[in-house]
Amino acid sequence: MPEIFIAFSYKDVLFLLQGAILTIALCAMAFSCGLFVALLIGLMRAARKIIVLRWVAGTYVEIFRGTPLMMQIFIAYFGLSILGLQLPRFVAVSVPLILFTGAFMGEIVRAGIEAIPRGQREAGWSLGMTYGQLMRYVVAPTAVRIMIPPTVGFLVQLVKGTSLAYVVGYIELTRAGYIVSQSTYATMLVFTLVGAIYFGINYPLSLASQRLEARLKRHA
Amino acid sequence: MLKLENVHKWFGNLHVLRGISMTVSRGEVVVVIGRSGSGKSTILRCINGLESIQQGRIIVDGDVVDAHSRHVRRIREEVGFVFQSFNLFPYYTALGNVSLALKIVKKMPPAQAREIAEAMLTRVGLSDKLDAYPDKLSGGQQQRVAIARALAMNPKLMLFDEVTSALDPELVGEVLKVMQDLAEAGMTMVVVTHEMGFARRVADRILFIHEGQIAEEGPTEQIFAAPQNENLQGFIQSIL
C-alpha cells in the first residue's frame, strides 16, 4: 500500500464529519431564517397595487442575487470591521447567508404566488376573504406545490454555498477536506470522500422532495 | 336591493361603462345581454368590487360599494358571484370548496359548515360528489359546485357572469336548471348570458348593453317581441 494512505486515519474521517455537521447546521439555519425573509419579499414582490413595496423588494433581490455571496460575507466580516463594526464570526456568515437565501427564495415565492390563476383569487375575494385568508387558504395550497422543485434546487446550491464560511475561518466540510488533504497528501481520496459526503446530504433532499411532490399530487 | 347611479368605468383610456343606471328589486331576475366587449361582465365585476369605478355610485342593500375600502368585504359576503371559468379551488374537494368560506369568513364550527355545504351540494344535485376534487368533475358539475359555494354564504343577491359560456353544449342544461330553480325560489339575480332561451324563460326584465350604455331595457316579452333599438334588433336577429 502506498505510503500516502497510511497517514490517513479514522481521525481524519471524524474531522471531515465534524465539518459536515457544521455545513448542515449552517444550511439549516440559513434556510429556515431565510424562508421568513423570502416569504416577506415574495409577498412584497407580488403586491400588485403597492408599487413602493414592489420596488423595495425588487432592489433587495437584485442586490443580493446579483453579487457574489463570498463578497457579501467579506463585507460583513472585514468590510464592516474597517468601519469599526466588528461582527462576531457567526453573525458575519449567517446574515449574508440568510439574506442571500431570502433573495433567491423570495423569487421562488413570488413565482409561486403569481402562478395562481387570477380567477381563483377573485373567487376568494368574492367570498369575502381577507388578504391573509386568501393567501393562506387559496394561494398557498397551490403555490407551495409549485415551489417545491425550485426550492430543492436552491437548497442543494445552498449546501454547497455554505463552503464559503471558510472565509471567516469556519472549518466546514470543504475546508476540513482541504486541511486533511494538506496534512495527509491523500488528495484524491479526501476529496472523493468530501464529494461523497456532500452527495450524501443532497441526495436525500432530492428524494424527499420527489416523495413530497408525489404525495401532494395525489390531491390534485 | 341593488342600485347603480350613473356608473362610469375606464380601463386606462378605454371608457368601458358610460353612465350605467339601473335598479334591481328584491326577488327580481334581471338578465343582461349584449355583444362581447359591450361591458356587461364589467358591470357585475363592479357590483362585487372586483373592479373599481371612477364615477357614480353602486349601492347594495343600502351599502355603497367601494372597491378600495375594507367595507367591501362585508358586501361581498352578501353578494354571491359565479364566474365563467368556475374558479374552484383545485386542492379542495367539492365539500371543501363550499365549506371553506363558511369556516374562515363566517367563522362557523366545522360541523355546521359541513352540514350547510352538504345541503347546498345536494340542492345543486351533487350529493354523490361531496369528496370529489374539481379535476374529477365535469364542467357542468364544477359550475354547480361554484354555485353551491356562492349560495352557502346565504347571499341576498347572486351575480352570474356568463356561467355557461365555457361549457360543452350538453352540460349547459344542468347549470341553467339549477339557476332556474334558484330564480323560482325567489333569489334576486343579475345574470349576464348569451342563452336567450333561458333569458326568455326566467328573466323578469332584460337589459341590453351597447357600447357601455343601457341601450334598451324592459320586460322580457317586450324586449323579444318588439325591440325598439336597432342595435338590439340586429343583436336578437343574429342570435336567433
Tab-separated table of C-alpha atoms in Angstrom:
chain	number	residue	atom	x	y	z
A	1	MET	CA	0.000	0.000	0.000
A	2	PRO	CA	1.426	3.408	-0.925
A	3	GLU	CA	2.743	5.418	1.936
A	4	ILE	CA	0.389	8.383	1.493
A	5	PHE	CA	-2.646	6.373	2.506
A	6	ILE	CA	-1.165	5.294	5.802
A	7	ALA	CA	-1.279	8.765	7.258
A	8	PHE	CA	-4.977	8.931	6.554
A	9	SER	CA	-6.824	7.542	9.580
A	10	TYR	CA	-10.284	7.366	11.059
A	11	LYS	CA	-9.483	10.613	12.911
A	12	ASP	CA	-9.412	12.392	9.598
A	13	VAL	CA	-12.786	10.932	8.701
A	14	LEU	CA	-14.151	12.197	12.022
A	15	PHE	CA	-12.699	15.600	11.264
A	16	LEU	CA	-14.481	15.632	7.900
A	17	LEU	CA	-17.739	14.558	9.512
A	18	GLN	CA	-17.437	17.374	12.027
A	19	GLY	CA	-17.100	19.714	9.064
A	20	ALA	CA	-20.152	18.107	7.528
A	21	ILE	CA	-22.160	18.742	10.679
A	22	LEU	CA	-21.231	22.411	10.560
A	23	THR	CA	-22.212	22.505	6.892
A	24	ILE	CA	-25.618	21.043	7.685
A	25	ALA	CA	-26.097	23.365	10.664
A	26	LEU	CA	-25.237	26.483	8.651
A	27	CYS	CA	-27.502	25.359	5.878
A	28	ALA	CA	-30.436	24.589	8.166
A	29	MET	CA	-30.038	27.931	9.915
A	30	ALA	CA	-29.746	29.930	6.682
A	31	PHE	CA	-32.672	28.154	5.096
A	32	SER	CA	-35.104	28.340	7.997
A	33	CYS	CA	-34.398	32.003	8.745
A	34	GLY	CA	-34.078	32.879	5.061
A	35	LEU	CA	-37.505	31.417	4.416
A	36	PHE	CA	-39.125	34.079	6.595
A	37	VAL	CA	-37.282	36.797	4.691
A	38	ALA	CA	-38.296	35.123	1.428
A	39	LEU	CA	-41.955	34.988	2.394
A	40	LEU	CA	-41.943	38.690	3.141
A	41	ILE	CA	-40.008	39.557	-0.017
A	42	GLY	CA	-42.162	37.298	-2.181
A	43	LEU	CA	-45.385	38.849	-0.881
A	44	MET	CA	-43.974	42.338	-1.405
A	45	ARG	CA	-42.866	41.488	-4.930
A	46	ALA	CA	-46.281	40.093	-5.734
A	47	ALA	CA	-48.122	43.130	-4.346
A	48	ARG	CA	-49.760	44.435	-7.478
A	49	LYS	CA	-51.144	47.648	-6.135
A	50	ILE	CA	-48.447	48.943	-3.814
A	51	ILE	CA	-45.568	49.955	-6.054
A	52	VAL	CA	-43.234	51.074	-3.243
A	53	LEU	CA	-43.257	47.605	-1.679
A	54	ARG	CA	-42.540	46.009	-5.022
A	55	TRP	CA	-39.716	48.397	-5.709
A	56	VAL	CA	-38.045	47.955	-2.308
A	57	ALA	CA	-38.223	44.171	-2.527
A	58	GLY	CA	-37.057	44.228	-6.131
A	59	THR	CA	-33.983	46.251	-5.271
A	60	TYR	CA	-33.163	43.921	-2.412
A	61	VAL	CA	-33.416	40.880	-4.661
A	62	GLU	CA	-31.254	42.409	-7.383
A	63	ILE	CA	-28.505	43.347	-4.929
A	64	PHE	CA	-28.270	40.073	-3.059
A	65	ARG	CA	-28.755	37.903	-6.099
A	66	GLY	CA	-26.533	39.949	-8.352
A	67	THR	CA	-23.419	39.987	-6.190
A	68	PRO	CA	-21.268	37.021	-5.139
A	69	LEU	CA	-22.059	35.513	-1.766
A	70	MET	CA	-18.352	35.498	-0.985
A	71	MET	CA	-18.210	39.260	-1.409
A	72	GLN	CA	-21.215	39.661	0.882
A	73	ILE	CA	-19.501	37.639	3.599
A	74	PHE	CA	-16.278	39.587	3.097
A	75	ILE	CA	-18.054	42.892	3.526
A	76	ALA	CA	-19.985	41.687	6.558
A	77	TYR	CA	-16.857	40.450	8.296
A	78	PHE	CA	-13.891	42.520	7.081
A	79	GLY	CA	-15.581	45.489	5.450
A	80	LEU	CA	-17.702	46.434	8.433
A	81	SER	CA	-14.788	45.922	10.810
A	82	ILE	CA	-12.813	48.565	8.928
A	83	LEU	CA	-15.724	50.886	9.590
A	84	GLY	CA	-15.415	49.992	13.264
A	85	LEU	CA	-18.183	47.432	13.441
A	86	GLN	CA	-16.684	44.050	14.225
A	87	LEU	CA	-19.412	41.453	13.806
A	88	PRO	CA	-18.951	38.107	15.546
A	89	ARG	CA	-17.902	35.406	13.092
A	90	PHE	CA	-21.160	33.579	13.354
A	91	VAL	CA	-23.188	36.689	12.596
A	92	ALA	CA	-20.910	37.750	9.752
A	93	VAL	CA	-21.509	34.482	7.962
A	94	SER	CA	-25.153	33.910	8.968
A	95	VAL	CA	-26.555	37.256	7.939
A	96	PRO	CA	-25.299	37.136	4.338
A	97	LEU	CA	-26.401	33.516	4.007
A	98	ILE	CA	-29.873	34.377	5.293
A	99	LEU	CA	-30.209	37.440	3.076
A	100	PHE	CA	-28.887	35.505	0.089
A	101	THR	CA	-31.478	32.780	0.751
A	102	GLY	CA	-34.136	35.437	1.182
A	103	ALA	CA	-33.375	36.907	-2.235
A	104	PHE	CA	-33.385	33.625	-4.153
A	105	MET	CA	-36.258	32.027	-2.287
A	106	GLY	CA	-38.162	35.318	-2.456
A	107	GLU	CA	-38.249	34.995	-6.219
A	108	ILE	CA	-39.412	31.400	-5.922
A	109	VAL	CA	-42.185	32.501	-3.562
A	110	ARG	CA	-43.188	35.286	-5.932
A	111	ALA	CA	-43.289	32.936	-8.899
A	112	GLY	CA	-45.429	30.538	-6.863
A	113	ILE	CA	-47.885	33.271	-5.919
A	114	GLU	CA	-48.102	34.681	-9.424
A	115	ALA	CA	-48.693	31.272	-10.940
A	116	ILE	CA	-52.125	31.124	-9.295
A	117	PRO	CA	-54.774	31.950	-11.891
A	118	ARG	CA	-56.346	35.317	-11.209
A	119	GLY	CA	-59.791	33.783	-11.153
A	120	GLN	CA	-59.003	31.784	-8.042
A	121	ARG	CA	-58.055	34.907	-6.129
A	122	GLU	CA	-61.185	36.614	-7.377
A	123	ALA	CA	-63.248	33.662	-6.206
A	124	GLY	CA	-61.673	34.119	-2.780
A	125	TRP	CA	-62.301	37.855	-2.772
A	126	SER	CA	-65.887	37.379	-3.887
A	127	LEU	CA	-66.492	35.133	-0.869
A	128	GLY	CA	-65.418	37.951	1.437
A	129	MET	CA	-61.953	36.656	2.368
A	130	THR	CA	-59.268	38.956	3.718
A	131	TYR	CA	-55.849	39.206	2.062
A	132	GLY	CA	-54.366	36.951	4.728
A	133	GLN	CA	-57.091	34.333	4.368
A	134	LEU	CA	-56.754	34.431	0.606
A	135	MET	CA	-53.006	33.843	0.799
A	136	ARG	CA	-53.251	31.163	3.453
A	137	TYR	CA	-56.192	29.145	2.165
A	138	VAL	CA	-56.379	29.811	-1.573
A	139	VAL	CA	-52.933	30.798	-2.817
A	140	ALA	CA	-50.664	28.765	-0.542
A	141	PRO	CA	-52.012	25.267	-1.295
A	142	THR	CA	-51.242	25.706	-4.983
A	143	ALA	CA	-48.161	27.910	-4.622
A	144	VAL	CA	-46.386	25.521	-2.255
A	145	ARG	CA	-46.739	22.692	-4.744
A	146	ILE	CA	-45.278	24.837	-7.490
A	147	MET	CA	-42.422	25.935	-5.251
A	148	ILE	CA	-41.122	22.512	-4.246
A	149	PRO	CA	-38.841	21.679	-7.209
A	150	PRO	CA	-37.081	25.077	-7.446
A	151	THR	CA	-36.760	25.156	-3.653
A	152	VAL	CA	-34.917	21.852	-3.601
A	153	GLY	CA	-32.742	23.098	-6.443
A	154	PHE	CA	-31.846	26.108	-4.362
A	155	LEU	CA	-31.306	24.072	-1.210
A	156	VAL	CA	-28.761	21.886	-2.961
A	157	GLN	CA	-26.964	25.038	-4.111
A	158	LEU	CA	-27.077	26.350	-0.563
A	159	VAL	CA	-25.481	23.201	0.880
A	160	LYS	CA	-22.562	23.741	-1.435
A	161	GLY	CA	-22.659	27.507	-0.937
A	162	THR	CA	-22.057	27.235	2.794
A	163	SER	CA	-18.473	26.236	1.972
A	164	LEU	CA	-17.806	29.973	1.764
A	165	ALA	CA	-17.994	30.108	5.545
A	166	TYR	CA	-14.276	29.292	5.422
A	167	VAL	CA	-13.743	32.969	4.549
A	168	VAL	CA	-14.291	33.874	8.189
A	169	GLY	CA	-12.420	30.825	9.475
A	170	TYR	CA	-15.136	28.220	9.888
A	171	ILE	CA	-13.978	24.688	9.214
A	172	GLU	CA	-16.938	23.291	7.351
A	173	LEU	CA	-16.795	20.296	5.084
A	174	THR	CA	-14.846	21.734	2.150
A	175	ARG	CA	-12.360	23.483	4.398
A	176	ALA	CA	-11.951	20.340	6.501
A	177	GLY	CA	-11.227	18.410	3.336
A	178	TYR	CA	-8.625	20.946	2.330
A	179	ILE	CA	-6.911	20.745	5.720
A	180	VAL	CA	-6.889	16.945	5.787
A	181	SER	CA	-5.548	16.745	2.245
A	182	GLN	CA	-2.780	19.174	3.145
A	183	SER	CA	-1.706	17.112	6.129
A	184	THR	CA	-2.086	13.644	4.609
A	185	TYR	CA	-1.421	14.329	0.906
A	186	ALA	CA	-4.240	11.889	0.159
A	187	THR	CA	-5.851	14.493	-2.019
A	188	MET	CA	-7.854	12.234	-4.322
A	189	LEU	CA	-9.128	10.078	-1.501
A	190	VAL	CA	-10.039	13.028	0.696
A	191	PHE	CA	-11.917	14.964	-1.925
A	192	THR	CA	-13.687	11.876	-3.190
A	193	LEU	CA	-14.830	11.392	0.378
A	194	VAL	CA	-15.827	15.050	0.692
A	195	GLY	CA	-17.801	14.767	-2.537
A	196	ALA	CA	-19.468	11.610	-1.296
A	197	ILE	CA	-20.496	13.331	1.925
A	198	TYR	CA	-21.980	16.284	0.009
A	199	PHE	CA	-23.832	13.819	-2.147
A	200	GLY	CA	-24.977	12.006	0.985
A	201	ILE	CA	-26.502	15.270	2.214
A	202	ASN	CA	-28.061	16.359	-1.060
A	203	TYR	CA	-29.407	13.143	-2.468
A	204	PRO	CA	-31.823	12.507	0.415
A	205	LEU	CA	-33.055	16.076	-0.063
A	206	SER	CA	-33.902	15.309	-3.685
A	207	LEU	CA	-35.552	12.048	-2.738
A	208	ALA	CA	-37.597	13.696	-0.017
A	209	SER	CA	-38.794	16.362	-2.411
A	210	GLN	CA	-39.812	13.797	-5.010
A	211	ARG	CA	-41.793	11.948	-2.376
A	212	LEU	CA	-43.422	15.129	-1.168
A	213	GLU	CA	-44.332	16.129	-4.717
A	214	ALA	CA	-45.843	12.752	-5.430
A	215	ARG	CA	-47.795	12.795	-2.200
A	216	LEU	CA	-49.215	16.268	-2.833
A	217	LYS	CA	-50.013	15.435	-6.445
A	218	ARG	CA	-52.447	12.792	-5.335
A	219	HIS	CA	-54.756	15.517	-4.142
A	220	ALA	CA	-54.814	17.370	-7.408
B	1	MET	CA	-81.801	45.830	-3.300
B	2	LEU	CA	-79.290	46.942	-5.933
B	3	LYS	CA	-78.907	50.369	-7.417
B	4	LEU	CA	-76.386	51.789	-9.883
B	5	GLU	CA	-76.296	55.541	-10.364
B	6	ASN	CA	-74.540	56.918	-13.423
B	7	VAL	CA	-71.611	54.492	-13.160
B	8	HIS	CA	-68.530	55.166	-15.273
B	9	LYS	CA	-65.547	52.875	-15.609
B	10	TRP	CA	-62.344	53.364	-17.531
B	11	PHE	CA	-59.641	50.787	-18.232
B	12	GLY	CA	-56.819	53.215	-18.938
B	13	ASN	CA	-58.131	55.246	-21.860
B	14	LEU	CA	-60.873	52.811	-22.647
B	15	HIS	CA	-64.239	54.104	-21.486
B	16	VAL	CA	-65.978	50.799	-20.755
B	17	LEU	CA	-69.056	51.840	-18.804
B	18	ARG	CA	-70.585	55.132	-19.876
B	19	GLY	CA	-73.151	56.095	-17.319
B	20	ILE	CA	-74.962	52.934	-16.265
B	21	SER	CA	-78.020	53.465	-14.066
B	22	MET	CA	-80.202	50.577	-13.041
B	23	THR	CA	-82.127	49.160	-10.110
B	24	VAL	CA	-82.936	45.609	-9.163
B	25	SER	CA	-85.631	44.882	-6.613
B	26	ARG	CA	-85.715	42.037	-4.149
B	27	GLY	CA	-86.639	38.753	-5.790
B	28	GLU	CA	-86.200	40.103	-9.289
B	29	VAL	CA	-84.277	38.285	-12.029
B	30	VAL	CA	-82.573	40.666	-14.428
B	31	VAL	CA	-80.781	39.318	-17.475
B	32	VAL	CA	-78.123	41.452	-19.097
B	33	ILE	CA	-77.496	40.849	-22.790
B	34	GLY	CA	-75.258	42.441	-25.385
B	35	ARG	CA	-72.373	41.749	-27.715
B	36	SER	CA	-68.958	40.671	-26.452
B	37	GLY	CA	-66.979	43.615	-25.159
B	38	SER	CA	-70.063	45.747	-24.568
B	39	GLY	CA	-69.290	45.963	-20.850
B	40	LYS	CA	-71.862	43.567	-19.387
B	41	SER	CA	-69.393	41.482	-17.391
B	42	THR	CA	-67.699	44.634	-16.154
B	43	ILE	CA	-70.985	45.752	-14.602
B	44	LEU	CA	-71.137	42.581	-12.500
B	45	ARG	CA	-67.476	42.864	-11.509
B	46	CYS	CA	-68.009	46.439	-10.345
B	47	ILE	CA	-71.059	45.479	-8.292
B	48	ASN	CA	-68.888	42.982	-6.424
B	49	GLY	CA	-65.998	45.414	-6.047
B	50	LEU	CA	-63.659	43.283	-8.162
B	51	GLU	CA	-63.221	46.394	-10.296
B	52	SER	CA	-63.251	49.958	-9.053
B	53	ILE	CA	-65.406	52.613	-10.670
B	54	GLN	CA	-64.280	56.129	-11.468
B	55	GLN	CA	-67.602	57.917	-11.277
B	56	GLY	CA	-71.094	57.269	-9.972
B	57	ARG	CA	-72.347	55.073	-7.142
B	58	ILE	CA	-73.228	51.441	-6.615
B	59	ILE	CA	-75.471	50.622	-3.668
B	60	VAL	CA	-76.129	47.092	-2.483
B	61	ASP	CA	-78.862	46.781	0.110
B	62	GLY	CA	-78.179	50.281	1.381
B	63	ASP	CA	-74.373	49.979	1.414
B	64	VAL	CA	-72.174	51.894	-1.016
B	65	VAL	CA	-69.656	49.645	-2.777
B	66	ASP	CA	-66.110	50.962	-2.695
B	67	ALA	CA	-63.578	48.508	-4.126
B	68	HIS	CA	-60.790	50.107	-2.069
B	69	SER	CA	-62.374	50.000	1.374
B	70	ARG	CA	-62.339	47.184	3.893
B	71	HIS	CA	-66.061	47.542	3.957
B	72	VAL	CA	-66.303	45.895	0.544
B	73	ARG	CA	-65.683	42.532	2.215
B	74	ARG	CA	-68.973	42.735	4.064
B	75	ILE	CA	-70.815	43.459	0.850
B	76	ARG	CA	-69.090	40.555	-0.884
B	77	GLU	CA	-70.282	38.244	1.871
B	78	GLU	CA	-73.807	39.184	0.893
B	79	VAL	CA	-73.322	39.026	-2.851
B	80	GLY	CA	-72.667	35.667	-4.481
B	81	PHE	CA	-70.578	35.655	-7.653
B	82	VAL	CA	-70.389	32.818	-10.155
B	83	PHE	CA	-67.650	33.036	-12.784
B	84	GLN	CA	-67.464	31.917	-16.381
B	85	SER	CA	-64.398	29.806	-15.609
B	86	PHE	CA	-65.782	28.251	-12.366
B	87	ASN	CA	-62.649	29.173	-10.387
B	88	LEU	CA	-62.911	26.326	-7.929
B	89	PHE	CA	-60.019	25.856	-5.514
B	90	PRO	CA	-58.188	22.866	-7.042
B	91	TYR	CA	-56.840	21.356	-3.838
B	92	TYR	CA	-60.143	21.268	-2.003
B	93	THR	CA	-62.908	18.707	-2.513
B	94	ALA	CA	-66.364	19.839	-3.583
B	95	LEU	CA	-67.291	19.901	0.092
B	96	GLY	CA	-64.088	21.773	0.938
B	97	ASN	CA	-64.745	24.378	-1.738
B	98	VAL	CA	-68.213	25.064	-0.398
B	99	SER	CA	-67.372	24.982	3.301
B	100	LEU	CA	-64.060	26.919	3.260
B	101	ALA	CA	-65.503	30.429	3.390
B	102	LEU	CA	-68.159	29.341	5.890
B	103	LYS	CA	-65.376	28.312	8.238
B	104	ILE	CA	-62.916	31.165	7.741
B	105	VAL	CA	-65.143	34.094	6.759
B	106	LYS	CA	-68.327	33.276	8.621
B	107	LYS	CA	-66.335	31.583	11.436
B	108	MET	CA	-68.676	28.623	11.650
B	109	PRO	CA	-67.720	25.483	13.544
B	110	PRO	CA	-66.607	22.767	11.069
B	111	ALA	CA	-69.593	20.513	11.722
B	112	GLN	CA	-72.072	23.259	10.961
B	113	ALA	CA	-70.142	24.372	7.857
B	114	ARG	CA	-70.117	20.784	6.625
B	115	GLU	CA	-73.822	20.432	7.184
B	116	ILE	CA	-74.600	23.557	5.172
B	117	ALA	CA	-72.140	22.596	2.435
B	118	GLU	CA	-73.759	19.174	2.122
B	119	ALA	CA	-77.178	20.729	1.916
B	120	MET	CA	-76.050	23.166	-0.792
B	121	LEU	CA	-74.353	20.481	-2.873
B	122	THR	CA	-77.480	18.360	-2.564
B	123	ARG	CA	-79.526	21.306	-3.739
B	124	VAL	CA	-77.467	21.534	-6.942
B	125	GLY	CA	-77.720	17.776	-7.437
B	126	LEU	CA	-74.223	16.756	-6.363
B	127	SER	CA	-74.840	14.860	-3.138
B	128	ASP	CA	-72.820	11.961	-4.587
B	129	LYS	CA	-69.748	14.107	-5.354
B	130	LEU	CA	-69.029	15.573	-1.920
B	131	ASP	CA	-65.486	14.249	-1.742
B	132	ALA	CA	-64.534	14.679	-5.392
B	133	TYR	CA	-61.751	17.080	-6.347
B	134	PRO	CA	-62.556	19.583	-9.117
B	135	ASP	CA	-60.428	17.834	-11.732
B	136	LYS	CA	-62.578	14.743	-11.336
B	137	LEU	CA	-65.743	16.688	-12.119
B	138	SER	CA	-67.211	17.688	-15.472
B	139	GLY	CA	-67.511	21.369	-16.350
B	140	GLY	CA	-71.194	21.358	-15.542
B	141	GLN	CA	-70.562	19.718	-12.182
B	142	GLN	CA	-67.768	22.180	-11.398
B	143	GLN	CA	-70.012	25.091	-12.184
B	144	ARG	CA	-72.718	23.666	-9.947
B	145	VAL	CA	-70.183	23.369	-7.120
B	146	ALA	CA	-69.316	27.013	-7.748
B	147	ILE	CA	-72.989	27.953	-7.486
B	148	ALA	CA	-73.305	25.947	-4.267
B	149	ARG	CA	-70.195	27.699	-2.927
B	150	ALA	CA	-71.759	31.102	-3.521
B	151	LEU	CA	-75.167	30.026	-2.205
B	152	ALA	CA	-73.725	28.646	1.009
B	153	MET	CA	-72.849	32.172	2.103
B	154	ASN	CA	-76.590	32.872	2.123
B	155	PRO	CA	-76.314	35.885	-0.187
B	156	LYS	CA	-79.048	38.443	-0.750
B	157	LEU	CA	-78.027	38.820	-4.369
B	158	MET	CA	-76.454	36.448	-6.874
B	159	LEU	CA	-74.406	37.568	-9.869
B	160	PHE	CA	-73.852	35.157	-12.760
B	161	ASP	CA	-71.163	36.088	-15.278
B	162	GLU	CA	-71.625	34.037	-18.477
B	163	VAL	CA	-71.620	30.909	-16.380
B	164	THR	CA	-72.413	28.538	-19.238
B	165	SER	CA	-70.095	30.007	-21.882
B	166	ALA	CA	-67.200	27.694	-21.048
B	167	LEU	CA	-69.349	24.564	-21.002
B	168	ASP	CA	-69.866	21.872	-23.602
B	169	PRO	CA	-73.362	22.273	-25.074
B	170	GLU	CA	-74.704	19.128	-23.447
B	171	LEU	CA	-73.698	20.385	-19.992
B	172	VAL	CA	-75.360	23.792	-20.280
B	173	GLY	CA	-78.811	22.499	-19.398
B	174	GLU	CA	-77.940	21.141	-15.954
B	175	VAL	CA	-76.484	24.502	-14.900
B	176	LEU	CA	-79.378	26.523	-16.277
B	177	LYS	CA	-81.767	24.200	-14.473
B	178	VAL	CA	-80.113	24.982	-11.146
B	179	MET	CA	-80.328	28.693	-11.898
B	180	GLN	CA	-83.966	28.444	-12.864
B	181	ASP	CA	-84.779	26.624	-9.615
B	182	LEU	CA	-82.993	29.361	-7.765
B	183	ALA	CA	-84.963	32.061	-9.540
B	184	GLU	CA	-88.211	30.271	-8.785
B	185	ALA	CA	-87.210	30.090	-5.121
B	186	GLY	CA	-87.174	33.890	-5.107
B	187	MET	CA	-83.462	34.676	-5.273
B	188	THR	CA	-82.521	38.128	-6.511
B	189	MET	CA	-80.318	37.577	-9.551
B	190	VAL	CA	-78.406	39.528	-12.155
B	191	VAL	CA	-77.417	37.226	-14.999
B	192	VAL	CA	-75.102	38.001	-17.891
B	193	THR	CA	-75.698	35.376	-20.553
B	194	HIS	CA	-75.929	34.526	-24.222
B	195	GLU	CA	-78.583	31.884	-23.532
B	196	MET	CA	-81.629	33.611	-24.985
B	197	GLY	CA	-83.919	30.691	-24.263
B	198	PHE	CA	-83.014	30.914	-20.605
B	199	ALA	CA	-83.447	34.686	-20.626
B	200	ARG	CA	-86.916	34.299	-22.082
B	201	ARG	CA	-87.993	31.661	-19.588
B	202	VAL	CA	-86.542	33.088	-16.414
B	203	ALA	CA	-85.937	36.837	-16.690
B	204	ASP	CA	-88.375	39.364	-15.276
B	205	ARG	CA	-86.566	42.114	-17.081
B	206	ILE	CA	-83.901	42.400	-19.763
B	207	LEU	CA	-81.163	44.998	-20.100
B	208	PHE	CA	-79.471	45.413	-23.454
B	209	ILE	CA	-75.993	46.906	-23.157
B	210	HIS	CA	-74.390	48.529	-26.162
B	211	GLU	CA	-71.004	50.263	-26.039
B	212	GLY	CA	-71.086	50.734	-22.291
B	213	GLN	CA	-74.600	52.095	-22.077
B	214	ILE	CA	-78.014	50.629	-21.471
B	215	ALA	CA	-79.437	50.913	-24.958
B	216	GLU	CA	-82.772	49.396	-24.072
B	217	GLU	CA	-84.475	47.787	-21.113
B	218	GLY	CA	-87.878	46.398	-20.428
B	219	PRO	CA	-89.977	43.384	-19.506
B	220	THR	CA	-88.764	40.194	-21.152
B	221	GLU	CA	-91.687	39.732	-23.550
B	222	GLN	CA	-91.481	43.250	-24.812
B	223	ILE	CA	-87.737	43.071	-25.494
B	224	PHE	CA	-88.066	39.945	-27.578
B	225	ALA	CA	-91.374	40.743	-29.256
B	226	ALA	CA	-90.887	44.412	-30.039
B	227	PRO	CA	-87.297	45.615	-29.698
B	228	GLN	CA	-87.027	49.343	-30.371
B	229	ASN	CA	-83.286	49.968	-30.535
B	230	GLU	CA	-81.873	48.983	-33.916
B	231	ASN	CA	-78.702	47.541	-32.368
B	232	LEU	CA	-80.899	45.332	-30.225
B	233	GLN	CA	-82.919	44.298	-33.269
B	234	GLY	CA	-79.708	43.337	-35.030
B	235	PHE	CA	-78.428	41.514	-31.945
B	236	ILE	CA	-81.587	39.485	-31.488
B	237	GLN	CA	-81.651	38.587	-35.154
B	238	SER	CA	-78.028	37.465	-35.111
B	239	ILE	CA	-78.676	35.199	-32.141
B	240	LEU	CA	-81.996	33.597	-33.062
